[in-house]
Each structure stands twice: as C-alpha cells, then as structure tokens.
C-alpha cells in the first residue's frame, strides 16, 4: 500500500507468519522527510465509566520492545479465566527508545514492527500456558529473520492453500476498473460478474486467515472482533452459523481449514456427554444451540434459543460431509466416535409421537422461531427429524466402511426408518412443525428456514428424487421472501441454487453483494458484521456452478443467464474429486475430473448424463 500526503510518500506492507505466529507490518518512507513516530497501546472499554486500562500493565521489554499484559474481564459473576500478553518489537534504521509510554522511533526511513500475542489458553480444561514466554519466544525468533524472509514464508504459506482454485465468470471492464467499495455500491445491479468471483475468493481468504490447524474454528466474527463485548460474544452458534462458516471449505479446496472444527467437536463431545447424563439421563453426547471456548453444551439464553438438542448432531453431519470430500479411513476414524455418540443420545431420547406419526424429539424448538401459540417449545420440528435422519444414515455408512458395530448399526437403521417424515401443509408449503402451523406463525418472513435443511446443506429433498417436496420447499421460500439478514440471505441463495433456479439465485446474490448486505471492505452485513454471510454466499456461488449429491456430479445446475461464459479450476466434489470446467453460451465446453485411481462418477449436465 502506498500513501502519499503533504510531506512525503509512505509504502506500507504486512506479512503474517502463519497461525499463532507473528504479524509483521513494515513502513518505508520513499520520499520526503521521515518524521518521528511513537507506537503506543490504546484500550477498548466496555463502559465509559471504567478505568482506561482495567487490569492492564504496559512496560518496556528491553530497548526496542513493549510488553502489554493483563487478564480478561470477569463476566456475569464468573471470575476472569485467562491471562494474555502482547509484545511489540520495533526494528528500524533510526534511534529506537522503548518505555511504558510506548516505543519512539526517530530518524528512521524504514520501520518494521514484530507483533506477537498469546493467552494462557491451552484447551477447555487447561489454562496453564505462559503468554509472556510465548510472545518473547515468537518475537525473538521473528527478529532473527529479515523482513524479506518473513514475507516469503507468509506468501508461501498462504499460496499453498489459496492457489488451488480459480474462477472466471466473465467481466465488465468498466466495473472492474472501479474501487471495490464503488463496485459494492452498485452490486445490486447484477452487471459485475467479476464482483461475485472476487467475493468467493475473498471468502476463501477469510477462511484461510481464521481457521487453520492449531487455531480455534472461525467464530461469528471469524477472528475480526473489534470490541471487548462483541456481538453474541464472538462465540459459536451451532444452529446454523458455525456450520455455514464451513459450507464452502471443501468445495473451495480448503479442507485443511476444517481441522479446528473437528477438534472443537471432539472437545464438545466430552462436555456433551456430561450434559446428556445430567439433563436427559441418556448415553452418548448432546450439544444445544451454542458453544464457546470452554465447549459449553447445555442450553443457554432461554427456550426460544437454547432448548434445541441437535447442535452437536449438525456438527457431526458437517464433519461427515467433510470426510465425503476426502474419503480417508484415518479421518473417518476420528469422526465415527462423534457420529456414534450423538446417535446413541437420540436412540435414548427419541419418543413415539402420540398421534402415531413416528419418532420425534421432545421437547425441542424450530430454531429461534415461534409457533402460533405464543411459544417456541414443540414436539419433533422438521429440522430435528431431518438432521437426525442424516445423522443415523451417516453413522451407518461410517460404521460399515470401518467394519464396526454391525449389530448396533442395524438398530440405528431401523430407528431411522421410524422417524416421522416431512409433511406438506394446506398452503402447499413444507411444514416447519409436525402440526400445520406455518400460516399462523407470527413472523411469516422469519430469517431461519430451518425446515429446509433437508434441501441444503443436506440432499434428502432434491429435484431428482423428491420433486413434490422440492415444490413445497419453493412455496416455503417464496412465502419467507428473498432478503433477510446477511447469513439468512446467503442460505436462501444456496437453497435456490440447489433447486436449480439459477436466475432466482442470481437475484438474491445481487442483493447480498449490494451495500445493504456487504460493507465496503466486503465483510458481510448481518448487520452488524457476521462472517457466516460471507461463507454462505461463497457456498451459494459454487452451488450455482457445480453440485455433488446422491453420488452424482451436477454441472452448471443453476447457471444464471448473466454468466453465459466462464471457467472454474480446482473445485472439489464428494468422492475426492477435483473438477475443472469451462462453459460457453451456458453449455459445458471442456471438463476435466481428477480422482482416485479406478474411481468413476455419474455426471449430469442438463438433460444429459454419463459416467466418467
């Protein structure tokens, strides 16, 4: 980045040395006099009545570094749990003086900052890490290398993931010449196909930066939280938002980024087993609608949100989809205990519907929605039945592949067959509840479309096998409306794409890319900022171009008329497949599929089908 102002020209560059390492911004004066500069800390406050730096210590750390230490705040009567440290070291060709007030640099034409941060967190039951020692170690190691070496390592680390996929949706040269904020301001016009391609690649960048082996999963803000009291605590809402964060990961060639989600789910299964025993007297494990750094698994916030027992099951299904894109037994061996544990919980807790409609959960909610009787609590909402149907099927498939628990898997399959089926209501809609309450529900445009889980991200309801349920899902979506919060708009995009409605999906995408749902820096506008909309939008773009479900690869299943010519490379599909595709005038022109030796796949391209 080059900045020019009165008095001189400044080049700014930034390298980031891998997960949990060091950020390295560098400033270099190209023209003009180099002014004196001071690096200081500023502290966000929860309330203006608080001290400026509650519990924070700032001190010099040698002659060229500053060390900030402290503890996080107590909350809701719970004592502070973590200590942290931030170390800033300055390198430059001038005079550098560090003190508690900051680091002053005089006469330097080039300044590099080495910024390292750490906490005492090792895991949900271990806070014994020493953050001061960690930041000193990381900072010292970085200081021993040149900026050029650090930058090369940063570029190589990023490129190893980012370089695996390309997308070309055509271009509008006039739009492409504009700054990004102006392209977003005009995003609703739908005349800038390059903006959609940029949005997808930006989402890939966000996931690479926020979810890597050794880090936590991407939370509601990814890693870009600007406050001490972030929206929804920057936690993990697992009744849609966390799962949506990972929808684009495998199709976009970022399977490595799913590892933190797998590790979090493994840790959550431990606390979830305690919750299953204590709350339900059940085996296995359960998690409700939200979790956090400590892997909380019990209900929180009230019944409208919290009394929903399928959060852990949905995470399991997400992980099985991850495995399905790679199909290694080592990965499945990690996931199977999670699947089987969640399945055991529901085998213990599902009940027979009193009206004889099949097995159901009770009590539960359709996430965050009210039915017409002034309550959210209900028996067997559609989403629960759909998620558990997938969970049981995935458990059986995993167990058979690993040759485990054969007799028990028969029990699971028998229970799956008894789960109450999806129902079509009097308005022709897919029912959200066992009862036909949709028409009377107080919010006909509710942001959650939970009962369409079976359409996307699942494939239980699909255009090939269940056309009557697809039509009911379309009725539901039309009644809900196209535009909602950022992430909810992205889900609608994915749903219309999965149902093969390319121009409708494109209309929704235009709304998502416009200024009402995308900030000038391309962050998703819930509002406020939530990163799930970015990831859901990226998944929707890929769904328009390539889908893989029910053991079939679908080419251009929802291609909008606005993208008649284009190309993709490096898209991933289920079965450990890598796909390159070029199309002209809306029809496939060239196709390359790479997969395991000896593998075959059914391919659908419009009305044509073949085996590759």
XYZ file of C-alpha atoms in Angstrom:
612
model
C 0.000 0.000 0.000
C 1.442 3.399 -0.968
C 0.191 6.533 0.807
C 1.081 9.991 -0.471
C 0.339 13.127 1.523
C 1.840 16.520 2.215
C 5.380 15.952 3.396
C 6.177 12.618 1.787
C 5.293 9.197 0.430
C 4.992 6.059 2.555
C 4.973 2.410 1.477
C 3.132 0.054 3.839
C 3.469 -3.727 3.710
C 2.288 -6.510 6.010
C 3.350 -10.117 6.448
C 1.747 -12.623 8.776
C 3.862 -15.618 9.698
C 1.392 -18.478 9.894
C -1.121 -19.447 12.576
C -0.229 -18.401 16.129
C 2.983 -16.717 14.979
C 3.662 -13.036 14.375
C 2.226 -10.103 12.429
C 4.898 -8.001 10.731
C 3.851 -4.596 9.370
C 6.594 -2.535 7.708
C 6.598 1.164 6.817
C 9.164 2.645 4.456
C 9.477 6.324 3.551
C 10.079 6.620 -0.180
C 10.107 10.402 -0.467
C 10.186 13.330 1.942
C 11.404 13.670 5.491
C 10.901 10.745 7.847
C 9.005 12.052 10.892
C 9.389 10.833 14.445
C 6.861 8.129 15.321
C 5.672 6.528 18.542
C 3.997 3.129 18.883
C 1.551 3.102 21.807
C -1.349 0.993 23.019
C -4.957 2.063 23.271
C -7.512 0.066 25.176
C -11.130 -0.578 24.342
C -13.504 -0.070 27.240
C -16.730 -1.902 27.915
C -18.218 1.183 29.570
C -17.033 4.799 29.608
C -17.084 4.751 33.422
C -14.379 2.083 33.587
C -10.705 2.881 34.104
C -8.882 3.381 30.830
C -6.892 0.151 31.154
C -8.540 -2.180 33.658
C -6.018 -4.752 34.891
C -3.529 -3.963 32.136
C 0.214 -3.475 32.595
C 2.381 -1.829 29.944
C 6.166 -1.883 30.248
C 9.311 -1.663 28.161
C 10.764 -5.054 27.272
C 14.373 -4.285 26.504
C 15.367 -1.235 24.498
C 13.212 -1.823 21.439
C 10.063 -3.631 22.595
C 6.913 -3.020 24.597
C 5.056 -5.679 26.586
C 1.357 -5.488 27.446
C -0.016 -7.994 29.974
C -3.367 -8.478 31.668
C -6.343 -10.719 32.306
C -9.705 -10.881 30.639
C -12.678 -9.367 32.415
C -14.989 -11.104 34.845
C -18.475 -11.634 33.444
C -21.846 -12.461 34.989
C -20.269 -13.330 38.313
C -17.678 -15.626 36.734
C -14.104 -14.715 37.586
C -11.502 -13.900 34.973
C -10.176 -17.086 33.395
C -7.353 -16.118 31.069
C -4.182 -14.077 31.157
C -2.706 -12.628 27.988
C 0.319 -10.833 26.620
C 1.039 -8.634 23.627
C 4.594 -7.809 22.610
C 5.560 -5.203 20.022
C 9.181 -5.016 18.908
C 10.395 -2.260 16.589
C 13.214 -2.582 14.076
C 14.475 0.359 12.058
C 17.450 2.362 10.854
C 16.921 5.221 13.310
C 17.022 5.741 17.086
C 14.587 3.497 18.992
C 13.617 4.065 22.636
C 11.111 1.844 24.473
C 9.261 2.841 27.645
C 5.945 2.227 29.370
C 4.560 5.140 27.360
C 5.395 3.497 24.043
C 8.231 3.000 21.577
C 9.599 6.136 19.936
C 11.489 6.000 16.649
C 13.439 8.989 15.329
C 15.254 9.453 12.049
C 14.238 6.125 10.548
C 13.327 5.770 6.904
C 12.198 2.189 7.395
C 10.366 0.742 10.393
C 9.264 -2.847 10.958
C 7.002 -3.918 13.824
C 7.040 -7.500 15.103
C 3.713 -8.078 16.871
C 3.072 -11.270 18.846
C 0.092 -12.072 21.077
C -0.801 -15.072 23.234
C -3.073 -16.170 26.081
C -2.843 -18.798 28.794
C -5.410 -20.970 26.990
C -4.282 -24.484 26.054
C -7.719 -26.067 25.943
C -11.123 -26.009 27.622
C -9.697 -27.560 30.811
C -6.143 -26.222 30.693
C -5.142 -22.580 31.044
C -1.523 -23.191 32.006
C 0.216 -21.632 29.009
C 2.626 -18.783 29.773
C 1.756 -15.967 27.381
C 4.736 -13.740 28.230
C 7.190 -16.533 27.475
C 5.302 -17.361 24.285
C 5.339 -13.841 22.850
C 9.005 -13.374 23.708
C 9.904 -16.660 22.054
C 7.911 -15.914 18.911
C 9.160 -12.333 18.737
C 12.793 -13.317 19.201
C 12.561 -15.971 16.502
C 11.000 -13.495 14.085
C 13.582 -10.808 14.876
C 16.359 -13.172 13.812
C 14.985 -13.212 10.258
C 14.860 -10.474 7.667
C 11.566 -8.923 6.686
C 12.011 -10.366 3.207
C 12.387 -13.887 4.635
C 9.302 -13.457 6.811
C 7.318 -12.157 3.872
C 8.408 -15.036 1.615
C 7.310 -17.529 4.263
C 3.981 -15.722 4.629
C 3.332 -15.739 0.885
C 4.275 -19.416 0.555
C 2.070 -20.397 3.498
C -0.931 -18.561 2.047
C -0.382 -19.586 -1.569
C -0.232 -23.272 -0.663
C -3.961 -23.049 0.092
C -5.208 -20.068 -1.864
C -3.643 -21.045 -5.167
C -5.630 -24.246 -5.565
C -8.759 -22.776 -7.180
C -9.676 -20.216 -9.847
C -12.982 -18.807 -11.050
C -13.869 -16.684 -14.084
C -17.482 -15.572 -14.505
C -16.812 -13.075 -17.267
C -16.035 -9.414 -16.784
C -17.362 -5.902 -17.059
C -14.208 -3.839 -17.695
C -15.817 -0.582 -16.593
C -16.945 -2.090 -13.295
C -13.653 -3.924 -12.762
C -11.785 -0.607 -13.000
C -13.685 0.832 -10.028
C -12.542 0.630 -6.383
C -14.172 -2.247 -4.523
C -16.406 -0.028 -2.381
C -17.929 1.513 -5.511
C -18.449 -1.921 -7.046
C -20.330 -2.951 -3.908
C -22.383 0.257 -4.016
C -23.563 -0.858 -7.457
C -23.694 -4.553 -6.552
C -27.470 -4.888 -6.755
C -27.372 -4.129 -10.486
C -26.061 -7.609 -11.274
C -23.880 -6.289 -14.104
C -20.494 -7.018 -12.500
C -19.827 -10.780 -12.658
C -16.255 -10.203 -11.541
C -17.566 -8.956 -8.194
C -19.141 -12.360 -7.494
C -15.850 -14.080 -8.353
C -13.977 -11.655 -6.096
C -16.483 -12.276 -3.286
C -15.845 -16.020 -3.487
C -12.077 -15.601 -3.438
C -12.356 -13.115 -0.560
C -14.303 -15.699 1.439
C -11.521 -18.206 0.786
C -9.018 -15.666 2.112
C -11.137 -15.128 5.230
C -11.308 -18.854 5.979
C -7.579 -19.357 5.409
C -6.880 -16.496 7.815
C -9.359 -17.519 10.521
C -9.343 -21.335 10.666
C -6.136 -23.342 10.427
C -4.746 -26.367 12.288
C -3.645 -25.114 15.696
C -6.248 -22.329 15.897
C -9.831 -22.145 17.089
C -12.575 -22.506 14.463
C -13.877 -19.361 12.796
C -16.450 -17.852 15.152
C -19.290 -15.447 14.407
C -16.786 -12.728 13.542
C -14.102 -15.067 12.226
C -11.162 -13.502 14.076
C -12.096 -9.888 13.349
C -13.688 -8.759 16.590
C -13.233 -5.073 17.345
C -14.674 -4.854 20.874
C -14.378 -6.141 24.419
C -18.054 -7.117 24.327
C -18.588 -8.436 20.790
C -21.973 -9.258 19.276
C -23.151 -12.602 20.642
C -19.827 -12.965 22.428
C -17.924 -13.934 19.249
C -18.974 -17.483 20.094
C -20.197 -20.440 18.057
C -23.904 -20.515 17.241
C -24.369 -24.095 16.101
C -27.994 -23.931 14.983
C -26.769 -22.595 11.586
C -23.966 -20.037 11.794
C -20.935 -22.181 12.648
C -21.934 -24.840 10.150
C -22.398 -22.180 7.456
C -18.845 -20.985 8.084
C -17.632 -24.313 6.717
C -20.041 -24.823 3.811
C -17.528 -23.555 1.226
C -14.424 -25.111 2.782
C -14.156 -28.425 0.961
C -15.670 -27.380 -2.394
C -13.217 -24.457 -2.443
C -10.191 -26.672 -1.787
C -9.779 -25.644 1.846
C -10.332 -28.963 3.603
C -7.314 -28.273 5.814
C -9.245 -25.371 7.346
C -11.897 -27.746 8.758
C -9.500 -29.328 11.276
C -10.260 -26.784 14.055
C -13.972 -27.583 13.727
C -13.247 -31.295 14.087
C -11.095 -30.707 17.145
C -13.714 -28.434 18.724
C -16.393 -31.077 18.171
C -14.187 -33.720 19.781
C -13.823 -31.481 22.840
C -17.530 -30.634 22.796
C -18.411 -34.326 22.860
C -16.696 -34.587 26.262
C -18.780 -31.858 27.894
C -21.773 -33.017 25.869
C -21.604 -36.472 27.439
C -21.954 -34.888 30.875
C -24.919 -32.826 29.677
C -26.575 -35.917 28.189
C -26.311 -37.759 31.504
C -27.247 -34.855 33.763
C -30.131 -33.354 31.744
C -31.578 -36.351 29.929
C -30.325 -39.459 31.711
C -29.053 -40.546 28.305
C -25.921 -42.047 26.859
C -23.853 -40.562 24.083
C -23.448 -36.810 23.906
C -25.501 -33.734 23.089
C -24.936 -30.042 22.402
C -27.597 -27.406 22.067
C -27.632 -24.176 20.055
C -24.413 -22.504 21.207
C -20.918 -23.270 22.401
C -17.767 -21.338 23.208
C -14.090 -21.594 24.089
C -14.986 -23.779 27.085
C -17.155 -26.128 24.963
C -20.395 -25.395 26.779
C -23.060 -27.898 25.741
C -26.114 -27.124 27.901
C -28.989 -24.828 26.868
C -28.445 -21.073 27.281
C -30.381 -17.825 26.765
C -33.907 -19.227 27.166
C -36.038 -21.878 25.450
C -36.561 -19.942 22.194
C -32.851 -20.341 21.502
C -31.386 -22.895 23.823
C -33.749 -25.825 24.178
C -32.736 -27.373 20.886
C -30.794 -30.650 21.173
C -29.450 -31.001 17.621
C -26.424 -28.676 17.557
C -23.938 -31.483 18.078
C -25.703 -33.679 15.530
C -25.480 -30.952 12.883
C -21.762 -30.564 13.565
C -21.391 -34.316 13.073
C -23.166 -34.167 9.724
C -20.937 -31.274 8.670
C -17.873 -33.344 9.522
C -19.203 -36.352 7.621
C -19.625 -34.131 4.557
C -16.010 -33.062 5.073
C -14.964 -36.717 5.084
C -17.043 -37.375 1.974
C -14.872 -34.908 0.050
C -11.688 -36.805 1.041
C -12.733 -40.372 1.978
C -9.738 -41.393 4.047
C -10.227 -44.012 6.740
C -7.963 -42.101 9.118
C -10.284 -39.086 9.011
C -13.375 -41.261 9.307
C -11.816 -42.969 12.312
C -11.775 -39.614 14.122
C -15.313 -38.722 13.092
C -17.040 -42.057 13.772
C -16.932 -41.811 17.602
C -18.621 -38.417 17.319
C -21.300 -39.774 14.996
C -21.959 -42.866 17.079
C -22.013 -40.898 20.338
C -24.550 -38.396 19.017
C -26.597 -41.276 17.606
C -26.646 -43.082 20.967
C -28.060 -39.959 22.580
C -31.003 -39.832 20.191
C -31.650 -43.560 20.381
C -32.094 -42.979 24.118
C -34.251 -39.850 23.843
C -36.464 -40.066 20.747
C -40.095 -40.805 21.597
C -43.043 -42.134 19.634
C -45.319 -39.299 18.553
C -48.627 -39.653 20.461
C -50.523 -39.361 17.169
C -48.571 -42.246 15.647
C -46.589 -40.204 13.129
C -43.205 -41.680 14.007
C -40.191 -41.000 16.219
C -39.675 -37.383 17.296
C -37.641 -35.224 19.643
C -39.362 -33.746 22.685
C -39.097 -31.083 23.896
C -37.438 -29.017 21.204
C -37.826 -25.850 19.123
C -37.602 -24.918 15.478
C -34.528 -22.732 15.941
C -35.376 -19.240 17.166
C -38.895 -19.250 15.709
C -42.267 -19.007 17.440
C -45.269 -21.085 16.525
C -48.751 -19.514 16.699
C -49.450 -20.298 20.350
C -47.086 -17.764 21.894
C -44.350 -20.298 22.433
C -41.410 -21.957 20.755
C -41.473 -25.336 22.525
C -42.828 -28.169 20.446
C -42.519 -31.848 19.596
C -40.439 -33.015 16.650
C -39.866 -29.934 14.468
C -38.942 -30.723 10.872
C -35.306 -29.701 11.215
C -34.718 -32.123 14.082
C -36.139 -35.023 12.122
C -34.085 -34.129 9.058
C -30.807 -33.693 10.951
C -31.284 -36.947 12.871
C -32.196 -38.774 9.668
C -28.847 -37.665 8.210
C -27.010 -38.433 11.438
C -28.294 -42.011 11.536
C -27.542 -42.573 7.836
C -24.037 -41.152 8.208
C -23.379 -43.275 11.280
C -24.434 -46.426 9.449
C -22.318 -45.553 6.395
C -19.262 -44.764 8.515
C -19.602 -47.867 10.673
C -19.952 -50.136 7.652
C -16.905 -48.664 5.960
C -14.853 -49.083 9.146
C -16.374 -52.544 9.780
C -17.551 -51.688 13.277
C -20.680 -52.302 15.378
C -22.578 -54.317 12.750
C -25.454 -55.423 15.003
C -25.898 -51.987 16.542
C -25.934 -50.350 13.099
C -28.984 -52.445 12.252
C -30.712 -50.891 15.266
C -29.754 -47.436 14.031
C -31.084 -48.128 10.535
C -34.356 -49.461 11.963
C -34.787 -46.352 14.111
C -34.099 -44.100 11.131
C -36.919 -45.734 9.207
C -39.318 -44.814 12.035
C -38.514 -41.077 12.148
C -41.588 -39.006 11.291
C -41.442 -37.978 7.611
C -41.573 -34.476 6.155
C -45.089 -33.133 5.664
C -46.737 -30.767 3.173
C -49.201 -28.269 4.643
C -52.502 -26.877 3.449
C -50.803 -23.936 1.735
C -48.606 -26.315 -0.245
C -45.616 -25.475 1.945
C -43.106 -27.759 3.610
C -44.230 -27.791 7.230
C -41.870 -26.353 9.816
C -43.597 -28.261 12.602
C -45.391 -31.595 12.865
C -48.622 -29.620 13.004
C -49.627 -27.347 10.121
C -48.899 -24.092 11.955
C -46.892 -22.189 9.319
C -49.750 -19.978 8.122
C -50.489 -18.825 11.680
C -46.899 -18.284 12.828
C -46.337 -14.682 13.985
C -43.343 -13.990 11.698
C -44.039 -15.188 8.136
C -40.653 -13.834 6.965
C -38.524 -15.313 9.725
C -34.794 -15.348 8.990
C -34.320 -19.043 9.833
C -35.533 -21.530 7.230
C -34.647 -24.454 9.447
C -37.094 -26.917 7.902
C -35.295 -26.575 4.559
C -32.130 -28.147 5.962
C -33.160 -31.260 4.020
C -32.752 -29.315 0.752
C -29.464 -27.629 1.626
C -26.964 -28.402 3.069
C -28.464 -31.904 3.092
C -29.721 -33.635 -0.018
C -32.629 -35.611 1.425
C -35.021 -33.432 -0.545
C -33.780 -32.971 -4.106
C -35.040 -32.244 -7.599
C -34.412 -35.801 -8.807
C -35.873 -37.996 -6.075
C -38.478 -35.875 -4.255
C -39.940 -33.356 -6.732
C -43.135 -32.881 -4.731
C -41.174 -31.886 -1.630
C -38.997 -29.566 -3.724
C -42.140 -27.758 -4.882
C -43.267 -27.471 -1.264
C -39.872 -26.046 -0.343
C -40.251 -23.429 -3.091
C -43.620 -22.413 -1.665
C -41.991 -22.005 1.733
C -39.170 -19.879 0.343
C -41.492 -17.620 -1.635
C -43.541 -17.011 1.496
C -40.433 -16.232 3.546
C -39.043 -13.767 0.995
C -35.621 -13.490 -0.583
C -33.817 -10.901 1.530
C -33.188 -11.202 5.232
C -30.159 -10.826 7.479
C -26.808 -11.390 5.779
C -26.414 -15.063 6.616
C -30.116 -15.797 6.073
C -29.947 -14.231 2.607
C -26.936 -16.437 1.880
C -28.891 -19.540 2.943
C -31.726 -18.590 0.594
C -29.150 -18.215 -2.184
C -27.854 -21.738 -1.507
C -31.373 -23.168 -1.440
C -32.481 -21.690 -4.759
C -29.192 -22.774 -6.310
C -29.624 -26.335 -5.028
C -33.120 -26.386 -6.537
C -31.736 -25.396 -9.942
C -33.192 -21.884 -10.072
C -30.155 -20.006 -11.368
C -31.696 -16.640 -12.224
C -33.566 -16.523 -8.922
C -30.361 -17.377 -7.072
C -28.545 -14.657 -9.020
C -31.149 -12.075 -7.985
C -30.554 -12.983 -4.340
C -26.790 -12.864 -4.843
C -27.103 -9.340 -6.239
C -28.859 -8.277 -3.053
C -26.188 -9.947 -0.957
C -23.398 -8.180 -2.867
C -25.046 -4.765 -2.574
C -24.444 -2.168 0.158
C -27.329 -3.335 2.351
C -25.675 -6.696 2.994
C -21.984 -6.107 2.251
C -19.809 -3.480 3.908
C -17.278 -1.513 1.804
C -14.458 -3.861 2.907
C -16.562 -6.862 1.743
C -17.458 -8.040 5.261
C -21.000 -9.402 5.435
C -23.557 -7.067 7.000
C -25.926 -9.048 9.215
C -25.973 -6.223 10.409
C -23.701 -5.952 12.403
C -20.796 -7.840 10.851
C -21.090 -11.626 10.915
C -18.706 -13.682 8.830
C -21.133 -16.527 8.127
C -22.823 -14.493 5.401
C -19.525 -14.277 3.530
C -19.050 -18.028 3.722
C -22.663 -18.864 2.910
C -22.584 -16.509 -0.065
C -19.418 -18.158 -1.349
C -21.021 -21.588 -0.998
C -24.040 -20.363 -2.956
C -21.888 -19.137 -5.847
C -20.228 -22.549 -6.062
C -23.605 -24.326 -5.857
C -24.725 -22.414 -8.938
C -21.802 -23.857 -10.900
C -21.187 -27.348 -9.519
C -23.028 -29.652 -7.137
C -22.304 -33.137 -5.847
C -25.043 -35.041 -4.052
C -26.574 -38.509 -4.240
C -23.360 -39.822 -5.831
C -23.771 -37.575 -8.877
C -21.754 -34.607 -10.124
C -24.077 -31.891 -11.462
C -22.534 -29.456 -13.973
C -23.893 -25.891 -14.154
C -27.072 -26.895 -12.271
C -28.125 -23.295 -11.560
C -26.151 -21.233 -14.055
C -27.768 -17.800 -14.371
C -28.232 -16.160 -17.744
C -25.895 -13.376 -16.536
C -22.905 -15.773 -16.622
C -23.095 -17.365 -20.111
C -19.333 -17.901 -20.411
C -16.849 -18.828 -17.726
C -14.427 -21.302 -16.237
C -13.534 -22.850 -12.893
C -10.500 -24.874 -11.893
C -9.797 -26.766 -8.712
C -13.381 -27.105 -7.461
C -13.699 -30.142 -5.179
C -16.562 -32.611 -5.119
C -17.571 -35.573 -2.994
C -15.561 -38.690 -3.660
C -12.189 -36.911 -3.512
C -12.734 -35.388 -6.946
C -11.181 -32.246 -8.403
C -13.077 -30.586 -11.235
C -12.076 -28.104 -13.947
C -14.924 -26.856 -16.130
C -15.236 -24.363 -18.987
C -18.585 -23.301 -20.430
C -19.690 -21.225 -23.397
C -23.177 -19.878 -24.097
C -24.419 -21.651 -20.995
C -23.227 -25.129 -22.011
C -20.218 -27.160 -20.826
C -17.318 -26.785 -23.249
C -14.497 -28.686 -21.522
C -14.456 -30.893 -18.431
C -11.585 -32.456 -16.505
C -12.209 -34.659 -13.465
C -9.350 -35.948 -11.338
C -9.940 -38.548 -8.645
C -8.577 -41.692 -7.021
C -7.282 -44.346 -9.383
C -10.064 -46.582 -10.636
C -12.893 -44.363 -9.408
C -15.940 -43.478 -11.503
C -18.623 -40.842 -11.077
C -22.052 -40.223 -12.553
C -22.233 -36.824 -14.259
C -25.365 -34.811 -15.014
C -25.195 -31.874 -17.445
C -28.660 -30.530 -18.125
C -30.661 -33.432 -19.526
C -27.537 -35.369 -20.486
C -25.985 -37.928 -18.162
C -22.886 -40.075 -18.445
C -20.293 -41.868 -16.332
C -16.740 -40.568 -16.089
